[in-house]
Coordinates of C-alpha atoms in Angstrom, one line a residue:
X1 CA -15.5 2.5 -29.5
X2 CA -12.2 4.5 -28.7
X3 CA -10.4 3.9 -26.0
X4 CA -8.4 6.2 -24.3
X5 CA -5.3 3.9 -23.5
X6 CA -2.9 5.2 -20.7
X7 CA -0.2 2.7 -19.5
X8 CA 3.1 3.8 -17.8
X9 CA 6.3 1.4 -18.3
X10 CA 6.4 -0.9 -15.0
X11 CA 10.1 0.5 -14.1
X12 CA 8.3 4.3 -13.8
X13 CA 9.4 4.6 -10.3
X14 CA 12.0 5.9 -8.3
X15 CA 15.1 6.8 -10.4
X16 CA 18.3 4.7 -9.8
X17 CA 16.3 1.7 -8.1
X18 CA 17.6 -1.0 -9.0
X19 CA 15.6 -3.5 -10.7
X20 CA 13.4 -5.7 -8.3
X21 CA 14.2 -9.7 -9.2
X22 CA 11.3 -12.2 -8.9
X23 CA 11.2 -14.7 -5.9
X24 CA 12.6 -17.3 -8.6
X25 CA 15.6 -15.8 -9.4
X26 CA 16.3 -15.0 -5.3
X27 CA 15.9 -18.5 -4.2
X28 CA 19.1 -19.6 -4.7
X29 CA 20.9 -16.5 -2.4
X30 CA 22.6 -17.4 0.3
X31 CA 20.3 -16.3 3.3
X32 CA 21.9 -13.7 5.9
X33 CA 22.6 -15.3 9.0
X34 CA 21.3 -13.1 11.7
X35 CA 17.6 -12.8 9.8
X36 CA 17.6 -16.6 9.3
X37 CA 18.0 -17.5 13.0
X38 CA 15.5 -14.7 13.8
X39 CA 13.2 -16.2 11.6
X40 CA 13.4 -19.7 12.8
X41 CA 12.8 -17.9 16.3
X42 CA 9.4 -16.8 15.2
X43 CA 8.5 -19.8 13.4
X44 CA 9.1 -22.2 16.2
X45 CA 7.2 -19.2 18.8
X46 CA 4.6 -19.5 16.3
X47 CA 4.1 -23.1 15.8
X48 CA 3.9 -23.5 19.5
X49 CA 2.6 -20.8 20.7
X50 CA 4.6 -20.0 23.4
X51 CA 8.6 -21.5 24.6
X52 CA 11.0 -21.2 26.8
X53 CA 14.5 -19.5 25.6
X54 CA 15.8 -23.3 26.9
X55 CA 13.5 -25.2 24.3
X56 CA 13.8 -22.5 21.3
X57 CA 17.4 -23.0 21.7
X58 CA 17.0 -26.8 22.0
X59 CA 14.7 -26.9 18.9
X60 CA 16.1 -24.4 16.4
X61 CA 20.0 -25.3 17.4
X62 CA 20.7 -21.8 18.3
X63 CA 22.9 -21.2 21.4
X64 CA 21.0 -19.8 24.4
X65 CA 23.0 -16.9 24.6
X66 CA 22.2 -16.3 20.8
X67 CA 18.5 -17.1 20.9
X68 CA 18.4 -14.5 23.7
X69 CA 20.1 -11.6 21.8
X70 CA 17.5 -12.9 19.6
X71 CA 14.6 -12.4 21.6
X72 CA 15.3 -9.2 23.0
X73 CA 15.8 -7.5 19.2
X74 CA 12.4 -8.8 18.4
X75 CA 11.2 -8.1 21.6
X76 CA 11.8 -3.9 20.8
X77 CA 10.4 -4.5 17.3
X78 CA 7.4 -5.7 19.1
X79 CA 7.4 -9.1 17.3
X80 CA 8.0 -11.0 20.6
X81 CA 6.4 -10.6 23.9
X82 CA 8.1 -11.4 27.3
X83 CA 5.7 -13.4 30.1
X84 CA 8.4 -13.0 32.9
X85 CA 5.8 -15.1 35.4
X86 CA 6.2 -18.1 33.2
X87 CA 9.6 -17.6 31.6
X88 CA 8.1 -17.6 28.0
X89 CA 8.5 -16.2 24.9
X90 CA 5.0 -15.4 22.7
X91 CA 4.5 -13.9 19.1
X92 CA 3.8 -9.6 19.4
X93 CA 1.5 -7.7 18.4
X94 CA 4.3 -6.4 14.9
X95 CA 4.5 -10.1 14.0
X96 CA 0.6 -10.2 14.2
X97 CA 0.0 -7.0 12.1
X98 CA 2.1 -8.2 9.0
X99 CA 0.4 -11.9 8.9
X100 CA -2.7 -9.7 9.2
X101 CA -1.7 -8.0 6.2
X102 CA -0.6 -10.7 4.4
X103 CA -4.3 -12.3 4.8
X104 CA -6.1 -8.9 4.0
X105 CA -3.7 -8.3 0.9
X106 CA -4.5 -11.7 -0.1
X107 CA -8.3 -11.0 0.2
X108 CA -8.3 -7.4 -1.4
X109 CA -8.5 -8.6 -5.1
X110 CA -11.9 -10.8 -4.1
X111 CA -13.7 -8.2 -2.4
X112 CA -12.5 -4.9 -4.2
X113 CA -14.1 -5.4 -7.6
X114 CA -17.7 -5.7 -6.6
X115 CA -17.3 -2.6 -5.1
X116 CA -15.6 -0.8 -8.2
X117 CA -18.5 -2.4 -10.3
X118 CA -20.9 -0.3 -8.7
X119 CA -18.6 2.4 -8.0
X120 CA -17.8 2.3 -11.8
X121 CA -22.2 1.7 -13.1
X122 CA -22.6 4.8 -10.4
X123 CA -20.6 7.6 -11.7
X124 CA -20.2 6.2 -15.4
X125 CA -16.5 6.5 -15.0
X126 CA -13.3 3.5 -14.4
X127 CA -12.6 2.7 -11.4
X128 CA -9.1 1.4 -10.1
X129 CA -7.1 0.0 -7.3
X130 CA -3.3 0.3 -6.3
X131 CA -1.3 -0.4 -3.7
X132 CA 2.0 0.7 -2.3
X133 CA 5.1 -2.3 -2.9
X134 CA 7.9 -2.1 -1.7
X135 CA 8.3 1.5 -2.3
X136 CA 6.2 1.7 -6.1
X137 CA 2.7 2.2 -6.2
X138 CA 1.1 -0.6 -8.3
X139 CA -2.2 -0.9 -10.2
X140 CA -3.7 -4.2 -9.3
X141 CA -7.1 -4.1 -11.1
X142 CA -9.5 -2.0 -13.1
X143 CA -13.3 -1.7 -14.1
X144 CA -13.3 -0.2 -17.3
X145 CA -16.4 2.5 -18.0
X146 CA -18.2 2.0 -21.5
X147 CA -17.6 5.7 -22.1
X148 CA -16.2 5.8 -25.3
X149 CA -13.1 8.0 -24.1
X150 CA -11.7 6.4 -21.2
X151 CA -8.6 5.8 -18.4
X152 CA -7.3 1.9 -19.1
X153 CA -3.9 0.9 -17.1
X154 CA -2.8 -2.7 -16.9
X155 CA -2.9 -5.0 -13.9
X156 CA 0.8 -4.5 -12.7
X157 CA 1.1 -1.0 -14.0
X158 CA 3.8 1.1 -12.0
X159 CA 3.4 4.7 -11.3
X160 CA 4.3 8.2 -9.7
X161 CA 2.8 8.7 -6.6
X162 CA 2.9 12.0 -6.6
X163 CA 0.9 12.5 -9.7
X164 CA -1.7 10.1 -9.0
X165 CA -4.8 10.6 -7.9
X166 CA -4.8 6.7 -5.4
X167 CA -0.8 7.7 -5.1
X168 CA -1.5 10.6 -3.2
X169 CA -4.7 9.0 -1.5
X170 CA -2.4 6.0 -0.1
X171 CA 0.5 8.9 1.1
X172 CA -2.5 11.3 2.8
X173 CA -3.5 8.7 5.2
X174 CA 0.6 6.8 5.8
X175 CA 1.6 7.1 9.4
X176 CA 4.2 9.7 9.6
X177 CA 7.3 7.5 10.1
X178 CA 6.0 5.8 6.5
X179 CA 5.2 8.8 4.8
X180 CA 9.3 10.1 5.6
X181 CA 10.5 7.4 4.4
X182 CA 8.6 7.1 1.1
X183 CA 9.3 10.8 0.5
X184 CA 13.2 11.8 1.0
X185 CA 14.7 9.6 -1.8
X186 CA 11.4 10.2 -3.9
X187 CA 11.9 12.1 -7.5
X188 CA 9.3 14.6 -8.1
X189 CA 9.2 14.1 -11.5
X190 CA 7.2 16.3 -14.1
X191 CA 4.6 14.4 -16.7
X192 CA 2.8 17.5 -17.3
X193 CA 2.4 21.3 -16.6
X194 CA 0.1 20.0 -13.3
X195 CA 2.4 17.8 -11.7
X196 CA 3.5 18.7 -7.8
X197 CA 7.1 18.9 -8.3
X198 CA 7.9 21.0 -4.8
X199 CA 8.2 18.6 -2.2
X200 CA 6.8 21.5 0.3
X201 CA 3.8 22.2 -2.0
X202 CA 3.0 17.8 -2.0
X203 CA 3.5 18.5 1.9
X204 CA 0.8 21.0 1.8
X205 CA -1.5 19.1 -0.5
X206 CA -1.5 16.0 1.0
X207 CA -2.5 17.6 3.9
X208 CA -5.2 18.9 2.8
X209 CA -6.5 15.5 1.0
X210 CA -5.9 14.2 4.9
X211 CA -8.1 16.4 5.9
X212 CA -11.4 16.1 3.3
X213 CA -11.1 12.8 3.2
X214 CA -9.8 12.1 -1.0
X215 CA -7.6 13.0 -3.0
X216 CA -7.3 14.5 -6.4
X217 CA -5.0 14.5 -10.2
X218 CA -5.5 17.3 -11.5
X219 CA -4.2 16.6 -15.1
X220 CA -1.3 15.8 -13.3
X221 CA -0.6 12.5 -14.5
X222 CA -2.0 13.3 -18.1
X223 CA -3.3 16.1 -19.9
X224 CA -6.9 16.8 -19.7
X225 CA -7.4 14.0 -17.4
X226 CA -8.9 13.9 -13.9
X227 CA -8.8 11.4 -11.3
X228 CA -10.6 11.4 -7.6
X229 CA -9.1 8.6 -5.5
X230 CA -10.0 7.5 -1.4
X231 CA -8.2 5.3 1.2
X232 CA -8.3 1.6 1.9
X233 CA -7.9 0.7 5.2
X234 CA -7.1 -2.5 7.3
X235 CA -8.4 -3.7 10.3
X236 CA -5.6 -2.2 12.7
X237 CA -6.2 1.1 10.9
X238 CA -3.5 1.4 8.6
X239 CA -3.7 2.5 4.8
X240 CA -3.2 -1.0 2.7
X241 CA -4.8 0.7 -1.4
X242 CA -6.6 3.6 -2.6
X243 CA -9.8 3.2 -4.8
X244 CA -10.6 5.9 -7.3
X245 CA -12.6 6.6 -10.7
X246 CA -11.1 8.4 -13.2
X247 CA -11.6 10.1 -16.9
X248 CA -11.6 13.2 -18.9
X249 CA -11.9 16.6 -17.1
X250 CA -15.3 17.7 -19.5
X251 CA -16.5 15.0 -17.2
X252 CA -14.8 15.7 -14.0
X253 CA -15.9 20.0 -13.8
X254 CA -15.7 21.9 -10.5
X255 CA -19.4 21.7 -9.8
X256 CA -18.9 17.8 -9.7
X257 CA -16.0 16.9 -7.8
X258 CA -17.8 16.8 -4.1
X259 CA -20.5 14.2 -5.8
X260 CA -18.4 12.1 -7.7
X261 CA -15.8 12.5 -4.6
X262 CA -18.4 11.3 -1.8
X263 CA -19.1 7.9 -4.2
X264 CA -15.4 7.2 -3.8
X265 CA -15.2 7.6 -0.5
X266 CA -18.2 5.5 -0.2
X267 CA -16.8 2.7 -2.1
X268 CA -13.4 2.9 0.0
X269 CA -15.3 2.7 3.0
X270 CA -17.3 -0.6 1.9
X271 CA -14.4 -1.9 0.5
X272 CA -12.6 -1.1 4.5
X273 CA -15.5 -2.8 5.9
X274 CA -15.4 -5.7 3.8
X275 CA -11.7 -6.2 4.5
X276 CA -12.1 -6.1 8.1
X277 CA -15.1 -8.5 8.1

């Protein structure tokens, strides 16, 4: 069997970013002051469900005028909540959407690959999943094909966003405000004679994808390779991984796209559901 082996180096991202360092090799920083009160703030909200600036100030050994300046940053952010009628403080609905996300992260490894299974048995073709961190778009697992020529990336694998087919999937369905800020420092590199380098042209493209509902890499990434990816959503809505299935483009013709495109979406949307059950 020949396999079709396509990994990227895991620093193929944004050039000049500086190399991420592991939780390990952080642990020893000092924190910054400001974010570590602020966090004790929350943690002691959260713990107790509800305080008064008195006892918050009491129990994390912040002064009350402190704790308050505090409050009322998080408070704009939306990770605090005011009750004026009882003088307390309560966790927002921000500080609710990123646990949230935390716990559907967490989950999306156990119920993505069923999906892909069938998703992969269905159209004959691998299916993969990525994610956006902190700023790279990762490949977190893969159901290979048993088509002799084949797509095969490595758990962990960093790419281009703009040359991938679950890239472009997770930036067509980004809020505006996340989409901007992904874009203006991004590089639009070239990997092959396909690839979107005008930022106006990805503009137009992505807007498009928004609007049909998938995405596609048109030998973009690598020659004579296709790849049709979908959105991942959350339970508040927001984008959180693309799913797609990709191969070689004898197997990906025009007159097949809009079949092999509407069992992506399918298995994006069961893998939404399951998320949000």
């Amino acid at each position: 069997m020949v396999s079709l082996i396509m990994n990227e180096h895991k620093t193929a991202n944004r050039r000049g970013r500086p190399r991420r360092k592991s939780n390990e090799e952080n642990i020893g920083a000092p924190p910054v002051g400001a974010l570590d009160r602020g966090i004790r703030v929350l943690i002691y909200i959260a713990d107790t469900r509800s305080a008064t600036l008195a006892e918050i100030s009491k129990v994390t050994h912040i002064p009350p005028a402190t704790a308050h300046r505090l409050l009322t940053t998080l408070q704009r952010r939306g990770m605090v909540i005011h009750d004026v009628e009882q003088g307390k403080w309560r966790i927002g609905p921000q500080a609710y959407r990123i646990g949230s996300t935390f716990e559907e992260g967490s989950n999306l490894l156990e119920v993505a690959p069923p999906v892909m299974r069938v998703l992969s048995e269905e159209t004959g073709e691998t299916a993969n999943l990525a994610i956006e961190e902190g700023g790279q778009l990762l490949y977190l697992t893969q159901v290979e094909s048993d088509n002799p020529i084949r797509a095969s990336f490595k758990n962990g694998t960093a790419a281009f966003f703009h040359t991938s087919g679950v890239g472009k999937a997770i930036m067509a369905f980004m809020d505006k405000a996340e989409l901007e800020s992904l874009l203006t420092p991004l590089t639009l590199v070239s990997q092959t004679p396909n690839s979107i380098t005008d930022i106006k042209e990805l503009r137009e493209e992505l807007r498009k994808s928004r609007h049909r509902g998938w995405t596609l890499d048109d030998e973009e990434r690598f020659p004579g390779m296709r790849c049709i990816a979908a959105p991942v959503f959350d339970s508040l809505g927001k984008v959180v991984a693309g799913v797609s299935i990709s191969g070689p483009i004898t197997r990906f013709p025009n007159s097949k796209l809009e079949t092999l495109a509407a069992s992506v979406v399918k298995a994006a949307t069961d893998i939404s559901e399951r998320l949000q059950s």
